[in-house]
PDB file of C-alpha atoms in Angstrom:
ATOM      1  CA  TYR A  73       0.000   0.000   0.000  1.00  0.00           C
ATOM      2  CA  CYS A  74       2.991   2.368   0.336  1.00  0.00           C
ATOM      3  CA  GLU A  75       3.473   2.228  -3.432  1.00  0.00           C
ATOM      4  CA  GLU A  76      -0.199   3.005  -3.992  1.00  0.00           C
ATOM      5  CA  ALA A  77       0.117   6.003  -1.675  1.00  0.00           C
ATOM      6  CA  ALA A  78       3.235   7.178  -3.529  1.00  0.00           C
ATOM      7  CA  ILE A  79       1.496   6.904  -6.903  1.00  0.00           C
ATOM      8  CA  ARG A  80      -1.543   8.821  -5.686  1.00  0.00           C
ATOM      9  CA  PHE A  81       0.592  11.587  -4.219  1.00  0.00           C
ATOM     10  CA  PHE A  82       3.320  11.930  -6.871  1.00  0.00           C
ATOM     11  CA  GLY A  83       1.712  10.354  -9.951  1.00  0.00           C
ATOM     12  CA  GLU A  84       2.255   7.086 -11.817  1.00  0.00           C
ATOM     13  CA  LYS A  85       5.434   8.312 -13.518  1.00  0.00           C
ATOM     14  CA  CYS A  86       7.327   9.088 -10.304  1.00  0.00           C
ATOM     15  CA  ASN A  87      10.657   7.313  -9.945  1.00  0.00           C
ATOM     16  CA  ARG A  88      10.186   4.997  -6.972  1.00  0.00           C
ATOM     17  CA  MET A  89      12.092   2.223  -5.254  1.00  0.00           C
ATOM     18  CA  ASN A  90      11.334  -0.251  -2.506  1.00  0.00           C
ATOM     19  CA  LEU A  91      13.259  -0.569   0.732  1.00  0.00           C
ATOM     20  CA  LYS A  92      12.590  -3.483   3.059  1.00  0.00           C
ATOM     21  CA  THR A  93      12.157  -1.568   6.315  1.00  0.00           C
ATOM     22  CA  TRP A  94      10.782   1.780   7.473  1.00  0.00           C
ATOM     23  CA  ASP A  95      14.165   2.408   9.090  1.00  0.00           C
ATOM     24  CA  GLY A  96      15.703   2.012   5.622  1.00  0.00           C
ATOM     25  CA  VAL A  97      13.274   4.541   4.161  1.00  0.00           C
ATOM     26  CA  PHE A  98      14.117   7.177   6.775  1.00  0.00           C
ATOM     27  CA  ARG A  99      17.827   6.478   6.487  1.00  0.00           C
ATOM     28  CA  GLY A 100      17.669   6.739   2.693  1.00  0.00           C
ATOM     29  CA  VAL A 101      15.902  10.094   2.867  1.00  0.00           C
ATOM     30  CA  LYS A 102      18.267  11.479   5.495  1.00  0.00           C
ATOM     31  CA  GLU A 103      21.358  10.382   3.547  1.00  0.00           C
ATOM     32  CA  GLY A 104      20.055  11.716   0.224  1.00  0.00           C
ATOM     33  CA  PHE A 105      19.408   8.342  -1.369  1.00  0.00           C
ATOM     34  CA  GLY A 106      15.885   9.536  -2.201  1.00  0.00           C
ATOM     35  CA  ASP A 107      14.128  12.894  -2.148  1.00  0.00           C
ATOM     36  CA  TYR A 108      11.055  11.637  -0.297  1.00  0.00           C
ATOM     37  CA  GLY A 109       9.924   8.653   1.727  1.00  0.00           C
ATOM     38  CA  VAL A 110       6.396   7.276   2.001  1.00  0.00           C
ATOM     39  CA  VAL A 111       5.478   5.422   5.202  1.00  0.00           C
ATOM     40  CA  PRO A 112       2.239   4.564   7.023  1.00  0.00           C
ATOM     41  CA  ILE A 113       1.623   6.325  10.313  1.00  0.00           C
ATOM     42  CA  GLU A 114      -1.976   5.521  11.274  1.00  0.00           C
ATOM     43  CA  ASN A 115      -4.742   3.082  10.417  1.00  0.00           C
ATOM     44  CA  SER A 116      -8.404   3.824  11.044  1.00  0.00           C
ATOM     45  CA  SER A 117      -8.916   0.326  12.517  1.00  0.00           C
ATOM     46  CA  THR A 118      -5.746  -0.359  14.496  1.00  0.00           C
ATOM     47  CA  GLY A 119      -4.538   3.132  15.370  1.00  0.00           C
ATOM     48  CA  SER A 120      -1.077   4.674  15.343  1.00  0.00           C
ATOM     49  CA  ILE A 121       2.029   2.920  14.054  1.00  0.00           C
ATOM     50  CA  SER A 122       4.405   3.599  16.919  1.00  0.00           C
ATOM     51  CA  ASP A 123       7.598   2.599  15.117  1.00  0.00           C
ATOM     52  CA  VAL A 124       7.124   5.350  12.545  1.00  0.00           C
ATOM     53  CA  TYR A 125       6.686   8.004  15.243  1.00  0.00           C
ATOM     54  CA  ASP A 126       9.904   6.799  16.865  1.00  0.00           C
ATOM     55  CA  LEU A 127      11.749   6.952  13.523  1.00  0.00           C
ATOM     56  CA  LEU A 128      10.545  10.515  12.949  1.00  0.00           C
ATOM     57  CA  GLY A 129      12.233  11.512  16.184  1.00  0.00           C
ATOM     58  CA  GLN A 130      15.326   9.392  15.576  1.00  0.00           C
ATOM     59  CA  PHE A 131      16.106  10.729  12.102  1.00  0.00           C
ATOM     60  CA  GLY A 132      14.664  14.230  12.441  1.00  0.00           C
ATOM     61  CA  CYS A 133      12.835  14.037   9.115  1.00  0.00           C
ATOM     62  CA  HIS A 134      10.042  16.458   8.253  1.00  0.00           C
ATOM     63  CA  ILE A 135       6.474  15.591   7.272  1.00  0.00           C
ATOM     64  CA  VAL A 136       5.783  17.420   3.991  1.00  0.00           C
ATOM     65  CA  GLY A 137       2.543  15.749   2.896  1.00  0.00           C
ATOM     66  CA  GLU A 138       0.071  12.971   3.543  1.00  0.00           C
ATOM     67  CA  GLN A 139      -2.068  10.563   1.557  1.00  0.00           C
ATOM     68  CA  LEU A 140      -5.080   8.498   2.622  1.00  0.00           C
ATOM     69  CA  VAL A 141      -5.472   5.056   1.056  1.00  0.00           C
ATOM     70  CA  ARG A 142      -8.453   2.771   1.452  1.00  0.00           C
ATOM     71  CA  VAL A 143      -7.100  -0.622   2.532  1.00  0.00           C
ATOM     72  CA  ASP A 144      -8.965  -3.629   1.165  1.00  0.00           C
ATOM     73  CA  GLN A 145      -7.101  -6.672   2.445  1.00  0.00           C
ATOM     74  CA  CYS A 146      -7.350  -9.773   0.254  1.00  0.00           C
ATOM     75  CA  LEU A 147      -6.358 -13.386   0.723  1.00  0.00           C
ATOM     76  CA  LEU A 148      -3.965 -14.307  -2.098  1.00  0.00           C
ATOM     77  CA  ALA A 149      -2.631 -17.702  -3.145  1.00  0.00           C
ATOM     78  CA  LEU A 150      -1.149 -19.521  -6.129  1.00  0.00           C
ATOM     79  CA  PRO A 151      -3.422 -20.456  -9.033  1.00  0.00           C
ATOM     80  CA  GLY A 152      -5.136 -23.725  -8.233  1.00  0.00           C
ATOM     81  CA  ALA A 153      -5.113 -23.171  -4.484  1.00  0.00           C
ATOM     82  CA  ASN A 154      -8.350 -22.898  -2.530  1.00  0.00           C
ATOM     83  CA  MET A 155      -9.471 -22.365   1.042  1.00  0.00           C
ATOM     84  CA  GLY A 156      -9.077 -26.073   1.720  1.00  0.00           C
ATOM     85  CA  THR A 157      -5.416 -26.220   0.671  1.00  0.00           C
ATOM     86  CA  ILE A 158      -4.235 -23.311   2.841  1.00  0.00           C
ATOM     87  CA  THR A 159      -2.305 -24.126   6.021  1.00  0.00           C
ATOM     88  CA  ASP A 160      -0.138 -21.019   6.489  1.00  0.00           C
ATOM     89  CA  VAL A 161      -0.713 -17.319   5.935  1.00  0.00           C
ATOM     90  CA  TYR A 162       1.862 -14.533   5.607  1.00  0.00           C
ATOM     91  CA  THR A 163       1.505 -10.774   6.001  1.00  0.00           C
ATOM     92  CA  HIS A 164       2.616  -7.706   7.914  1.00  0.00           C
ATOM     93  CA  GLU A 165       1.660  -7.328  11.563  1.00  0.00           C
ATOM     94  CA  GLN A 166      -0.938  -4.720  10.592  1.00  0.00           C
ATOM     95  CA  GLY A 167      -2.508  -7.186   8.162  1.00  0.00           C
ATOM     96  CA  PHE A 168      -3.007  -9.719  10.941  1.00  0.00           C
ATOM     97  CA  ARG A 169      -4.464  -7.083  13.266  1.00  0.00           C
ATOM     98  CA  GLN A 170      -6.886  -5.773  10.645  1.00  0.00           C
ATOM     99  CA  CYS A 171      -8.130  -9.277   9.758  1.00  0.00           C
ATOM    100  CA  ARG A 172      -8.510 -10.825  13.227  1.00  0.00           C
ATOM    101  CA  SER A 173     -12.173 -11.798  12.817  1.00  0.00           C
ATOM    102  CA  PHE A 174     -11.537 -13.514   9.488  1.00  0.00           C
ATOM    103  CA  LEU A 175      -8.491 -15.400  10.782  1.00  0.00           C
ATOM    104  CA  ALA A 176     -10.390 -16.524  13.884  1.00  0.00           C
ATOM    105  CA  SER A 177     -12.435 -18.749  11.565  1.00  0.00           C
ATOM    106  CA  TYR A 178      -9.242 -20.610  10.594  1.00  0.00           C
ATOM    107  CA  PRO A 179      -7.506 -21.273  13.925  1.00  0.00           C
ATOM    108  CA  LYS A 180      -5.304 -24.037  12.493  1.00  0.00           C
ATOM    109  CA  TRP A 181      -3.582 -21.763  10.012  1.00  0.00           C
ATOM    110  CA  GLY A 182      -0.037 -20.838  10.931  1.00  0.00           C
ATOM    111  CA  GLN A 183       0.489 -17.075  10.997  1.00  0.00           C
ATOM    112  CA  HIS A 184       3.857 -15.752   9.858  1.00  0.00           C
ATOM    113  CA  GLU A 185       4.759 -12.070  10.136  1.00  0.00           C
ATOM    114  CA  MET A 186       6.565 -10.462   7.204  1.00  0.00           C
ATOM    115  CA  VAL A 187       8.214  -7.073   6.713  1.00  0.00           C
ATOM    116  CA  ASN A 188       5.306  -5.855   4.582  1.00  0.00           C
ATOM    117  CA  THR A 189       2.284  -7.180   2.698  1.00  0.00           C
ATOM    118  CA  ALA A 190       3.917  -6.933  -0.741  1.00  0.00           C
ATOM    119  CA  LEU A 191       6.883  -9.073   0.324  1.00  0.00           C
ATOM    120  CA  ALA A 192       4.435 -11.589   1.775  1.00  0.00           C
ATOM    121  CA  ALA A 193       2.738 -11.837  -1.621  1.00  0.00           C
ATOM    122  CA  ARG A 194       6.065 -12.229  -3.404  1.00  0.00           C
ATOM    123  CA  PHE A 195       7.153 -14.917  -0.949  1.00  0.00           C
ATOM    124  CA  VAL A 196       3.985 -16.923  -1.578  1.00  0.00           C
ATOM    125  CA  SER A 197       4.373 -16.501  -5.334  1.00  0.00           C
ATOM    126  CA  GLU A 198       7.998 -17.660  -5.322  1.00  0.00           C
ATOM    127  CA  SER A 199       7.329 -20.553  -2.933  1.00  0.00           C
ATOM    128  CA  GLY A 200       5.317 -22.537  -5.489  1.00  0.00           C
ATOM    129  CA  ASP A 201       3.400 -23.948  -2.511  1.00  0.00           C
ATOM    130  CA  LYS A 202      -0.407 -24.006  -2.727  1.00  0.00           C
ATOM    131  CA  SER A 203      -0.670 -24.407   1.047  1.00  0.00           C
ATOM    132  CA  LYS A 204       0.642 -20.860   1.550  1.00  0.00           C
ATOM    133  CA  ALA A 205      -1.414 -17.653   1.322  1.00  0.00           C
ATOM    134  CA  ALA A 206      -0.732 -13.953   1.781  1.00  0.00           C
ATOM    135  CA  ILE A 207      -2.855 -11.104   3.050  1.00  0.00           C
ATOM    136  CA  ALA A 208      -2.163  -8.217   0.705  1.00  0.00           C
ATOM    137  CA  SER A 209      -3.670  -5.903  -1.893  1.00  0.00           C
ATOM    138  CA  ARG A 210      -5.254  -6.508  -5.287  1.00  0.00           C
ATOM    139  CA  ARG A 211      -2.239  -4.785  -6.809  1.00  0.00           C
ATOM    140  CA  ALA A 212       0.065  -7.325  -5.159  1.00  0.00           C
ATOM    141  CA  ALA A 213      -2.029 -10.135  -6.678  1.00  0.00           C
ATOM    142  CA  GLU A 214      -1.527  -8.629 -10.131  1.00  0.00           C
ATOM    143  CA  LEU A 215       2.193  -8.032  -9.646  1.00  0.00           C
ATOM    144  CA  TYR A 216       2.936 -11.561  -8.425  1.00  0.00           C
ATOM    145  CA  ASP A 217       0.415 -13.565 -10.492  1.00  0.00           C
ATOM    146  CA  LEU A 218      -1.630 -14.724  -7.527  1.00  0.00           C
ATOM    147  CA  ASP A 219      -5.314 -15.577  -7.345  1.00  0.00           C
ATOM    148  CA  ILE A 220      -7.603 -13.694  -4.978  1.00  0.00           C
ATOM    149  CA  LEU A 221      -9.362 -16.285  -2.826  1.00  0.00           C
ATOM    150  CA  GLN A 222     -11.332 -13.726  -0.804  1.00  0.00           C
ATOM    151  CA  THR A 223     -11.642  -9.947  -0.842  1.00  0.00           C
ATOM    152  CA  SER A 224     -12.343  -7.445   1.941  1.00  0.00           C
ATOM    153  CA  ILE A 225     -11.284  -9.752   4.766  1.00  0.00           C
ATOM    154  CA  ASN A 226     -10.470  -6.800   7.069  1.00  0.00           C
ATOM    155  CA  GLU A 227     -13.082  -6.544   9.800  1.00  0.00           C
ATOM    156  CA  ASN A 228     -13.605  -2.798   9.358  1.00  0.00           C
ATOM    157  CA  ARG A 229     -15.069  -2.111   5.915  1.00  0.00           C
ATOM    158  CA  ASN A 230     -14.225   1.581   6.336  1.00  0.00           C
ATOM    159  CA  ASN A 231     -10.519   0.762   6.602  1.00  0.00           C
ATOM    160  CA  TYR A 232      -8.069   3.534   5.721  1.00  0.00           C
ATOM    161  CA  THR A 233      -4.355   4.036   6.284  1.00  0.00           C
ATOM    162  CA  ARG A 234      -2.834   7.493   6.528  1.00  0.00           C
ATOM    163  CA  PHE A 235       0.575   7.671   4.881  1.00  0.00           C
ATOM    164  CA  ILE A 236       3.010  10.528   5.440  1.00  0.00           C
ATOM    165  CA  ILE A 237       5.500  11.918   2.946  1.00  0.00           C
ATOM    166  CA  VAL A 238       8.815  12.665   4.665  1.00  0.00           C
ATOM    167  CA  ALA A 239      11.809  14.693   3.526  1.00  0.00           C
ATOM    168  CA  ALA A 240      15.173  15.637   5.007  1.00  0.00           C
ATOM    169  CA  ASP A 241      14.320  19.341   4.928  1.00  0.00           C
ATOM    170  CA  PRO A 242      11.039  21.178   5.573  1.00  0.00           C
ATOM    171  CA  ARG A 243       8.831  22.143   2.617  1.00  0.00           C
ATOM    172  CA  TYR A 244       5.989  24.648   2.775  1.00  0.00           C
ATOM    173  CA  PRO A 245       3.418  24.047   0.017  1.00  0.00           C
ATOM    174  CA  ALA A 246       1.154  27.051  -0.521  1.00  0.00           C
ATOM    175  CA  GLY A 247      -2.038  25.050   0.000  1.00  0.00           C
ATOM    176  CA  ALA A 248      -0.938  23.166   3.101  1.00  0.00           C
ATOM    177  CA  ASP A 249      -3.667  22.988   5.760  1.00  0.00           C
ATOM    178  CA  LYS A 250      -2.068  20.880   8.477  1.00  0.00           C
ATOM    179  CA  ILE A 251       0.985  21.325  10.705  1.00  0.00           C
ATOM    180  CA  SER A 252       2.807  18.537  12.546  1.00  0.00           C
ATOM    181  CA  VAL A 253       5.071  19.338  15.499  1.00  0.00           C
ATOM    182  CA  ARG A 254       7.123  17.365  18.008  1.00  0.00           C
ATOM    183  CA  PHE A 255       7.788  18.747  21.478  1.00  0.00           C
ATOM    184  CA  THR A 256       8.866  17.763  24.979  1.00  0.00           C
ATOM    185  CA  LEU A 257       7.646  19.192  28.272  1.00  0.00           C
ATOM    186  CA  PRO A 258       9.057  19.524  31.778  1.00  0.00           C
ATOM    187  CA  HIS A 259       7.974  16.650  33.990  1.00  0.00           C
ATOM    188  CA  VAL A 260       5.851  18.833  36.292  1.00  0.00           C
ATOM    189  CA  GLY A 261       2.150  18.997  37.055  1.00  0.00           C
ATOM    190  CA  GLY A 262       0.010  20.858  34.544  1.00  0.00           C
ATOM    191  CA  SER A 263       2.669  21.207  31.817  1.00  0.00           C
ATOM    192  CA  LEU A 264       0.636  19.378  29.169  1.00  0.00           C
ATOM    193  CA  CYS A 265      -2.533  21.234  30.149  1.00  0.00           C
ATOM    194  CA  ARG A 266      -0.785  24.579  29.714  1.00  0.00           C
ATOM    195  CA  MET A 267       0.520  23.515  26.315  1.00  0.00           C
ATOM    196  CA  LEU A 268      -2.948  22.489  25.130  1.00  0.00           C
ATOM    197  CA  GLN A 269      -4.346  25.813  26.287  1.00  0.00           C
ATOM    198  CA  ILE A 270      -2.125  27.505  23.689  1.00  0.00           C
ATOM    199  CA  PHE A 271      -4.026  25.668  20.933  1.00  0.00           C
ATOM    200  CA  ALA A 272      -7.375  26.477  22.579  1.00  0.00           C
ATOM    201  CA  ARG A 273      -6.643  30.191  22.923  1.00  0.00           C
ATOM    202  CA  ALA A 274      -5.547  30.375  19.280  1.00  0.00           C
ATOM    203  CA  GLY A 275      -8.745  28.639  18.162  1.00  0.00           C
ATOM    204  CA  LEU A 276      -6.806  25.818  16.486  1.00  0.00           C
ATOM    205  CA  ASN A 277      -8.249  22.378  15.811  1.00  0.00           C
ATOM    206  CA  LEU A 278      -5.931  19.797  17.362  1.00  0.00           C
ATOM    207  CA  GLU A 279      -6.437  16.725  15.157  1.00  0.00           C
ATOM    208  CA  LYS A 280      -3.969  14.296  16.729  1.00  0.00           C
ATOM    209  CA  LEU A 281      -1.881  14.017  19.890  1.00  0.00           C
ATOM    210  CA  GLU A 282       0.523  11.111  20.337  1.00  0.00           C
ATOM    211  CA  SER A 283       3.058  10.443  23.089  1.00  0.00           C
ATOM    212  CA  ARG A 284       6.162   8.288  22.738  1.00  0.00           C
ATOM    213  CA  PRO A 285       8.745   7.371  25.407  1.00  0.00           C
ATOM    214  CA  ILE A 286      12.204   8.940  25.294  1.00  0.00           C
ATOM    215  CA  PRO A 287      14.528   5.877  25.482  1.00  0.00           C
ATOM    216  CA  GLU A 288      17.436   7.668  27.162  1.00  0.00           C
ATOM    217  CA  ASP A 289      15.212   9.262  29.814  1.00  0.00           C
ATOM    218  CA  SER A 290      12.944   6.744  31.536  1.00  0.00           C
ATOM    219  CA  TRP A 291       9.321   7.781  32.063  1.00  0.00           C
ATOM    220  CA  SER A 292       9.740  10.922  29.988  1.00  0.00           C
ATOM    221  CA  TYR A 293       7.879  11.419  26.714  1.00  0.00           C
ATOM    222  CA  SER A 294       7.928  13.238  23.412  1.00  0.00           C
ATOM    223  CA  PHE A 295       4.633  14.509  22.063  1.00  0.00           C
ATOM    224  CA  TYR A 296       3.558  14.655  18.434  1.00  0.00           C
ATOM    225  CA  ALA A 297       0.679  16.933  17.521  1.00  0.00           C
ATOM    226  CA  ASP A 298      -1.192  17.567  14.270  1.00  0.00           C
ATOM    227  CA  PHE A 299      -3.293  20.706  14.022  1.00  0.00           C
ATOM    228  CA  THR A 300      -4.964  22.696  11.268  1.00  0.00           C
ATOM    229  CA  GLY A 301      -3.125  25.696   9.899  1.00  0.00           C
ATOM    230  CA  ASN A 302      -0.597  26.983   7.386  1.00  0.00           C
ATOM    231  CA  LEU A 303       2.870  28.178   8.347  1.00  0.00           C
ATOM    232  CA  GLN A 304       2.734  30.762   5.560  1.00  0.00           C
ATOM    233  CA  GLN A 305       0.187  32.625   7.649  1.00  0.00           C
ATOM    234  CA  GLY A 306       1.849  34.930  10.178  1.00  0.00           C
ATOM    235  CA  ASP A 307      -0.906  34.554  12.759  1.00  0.00           C
ATOM    236  CA  LEU A 308       0.555  31.196  13.783  1.00  0.00           C
ATOM    237  CA  ASP A 309       3.929  32.639  14.805  1.00  0.00           C
ATOM    238  CA  PRO A 310       2.989  33.002  18.501  1.00  0.00           C
ATOM    239  CA  VAL A 311       1.836  29.358  18.606  1.00  0.00           C
ATOM    240  CA  ILE A 312       4.994  27.941  16.992  1.00  0.00           C
ATOM    241  CA  ARG A 313       7.273  30.038  19.204  1.00  0.00           C
TER     242      ARG A 313
END
């Protein structure tokens, strides 16, 4: 689904490459291997993807755009396979979480976590084994010549993933309508409340607030906030400062 997000944001003709891990994507962007990275940060069914928040802080990359993608998880297998031949299923951790109700009907299936859904589909395709299946997209079925045994196996039919576009340096598109910030606070009573009052007094819509632990400082946290606004507008200067 990252590729689908990239195509929707940049267009079909964009020059794109696959890296196996989100860490690799951030590292590639930071070291100039690519201009932009596309990674998932939140799913409407399973919530935030904590690893991506941690990587944002680790690499200091900037969010310069976002893309919503409707996620329709499918069960894919080799031609000739059917529901009776499947014994093992492969997908990303998010795929398993989004399809828990479906998988509960097949308790004997082995569940094997993969780096992402596309690699799961490729693994099944290259295995030549009709007992193996992948949970992935329709596009993955086309790319790896797999049959779709069942569609829409995710339990939430209104299933969307929010992908962020990251870059090494900040970009300020003229039509931007959302700002993402990361901040820390002193570990004293009322500090978060006072911070949130800044948004309230400015009349800003706080769309997302996420906390992540600071590894080198036990029981201390970084906060990530998304709120409506455009940095080109000077009235936000007091808030950012």
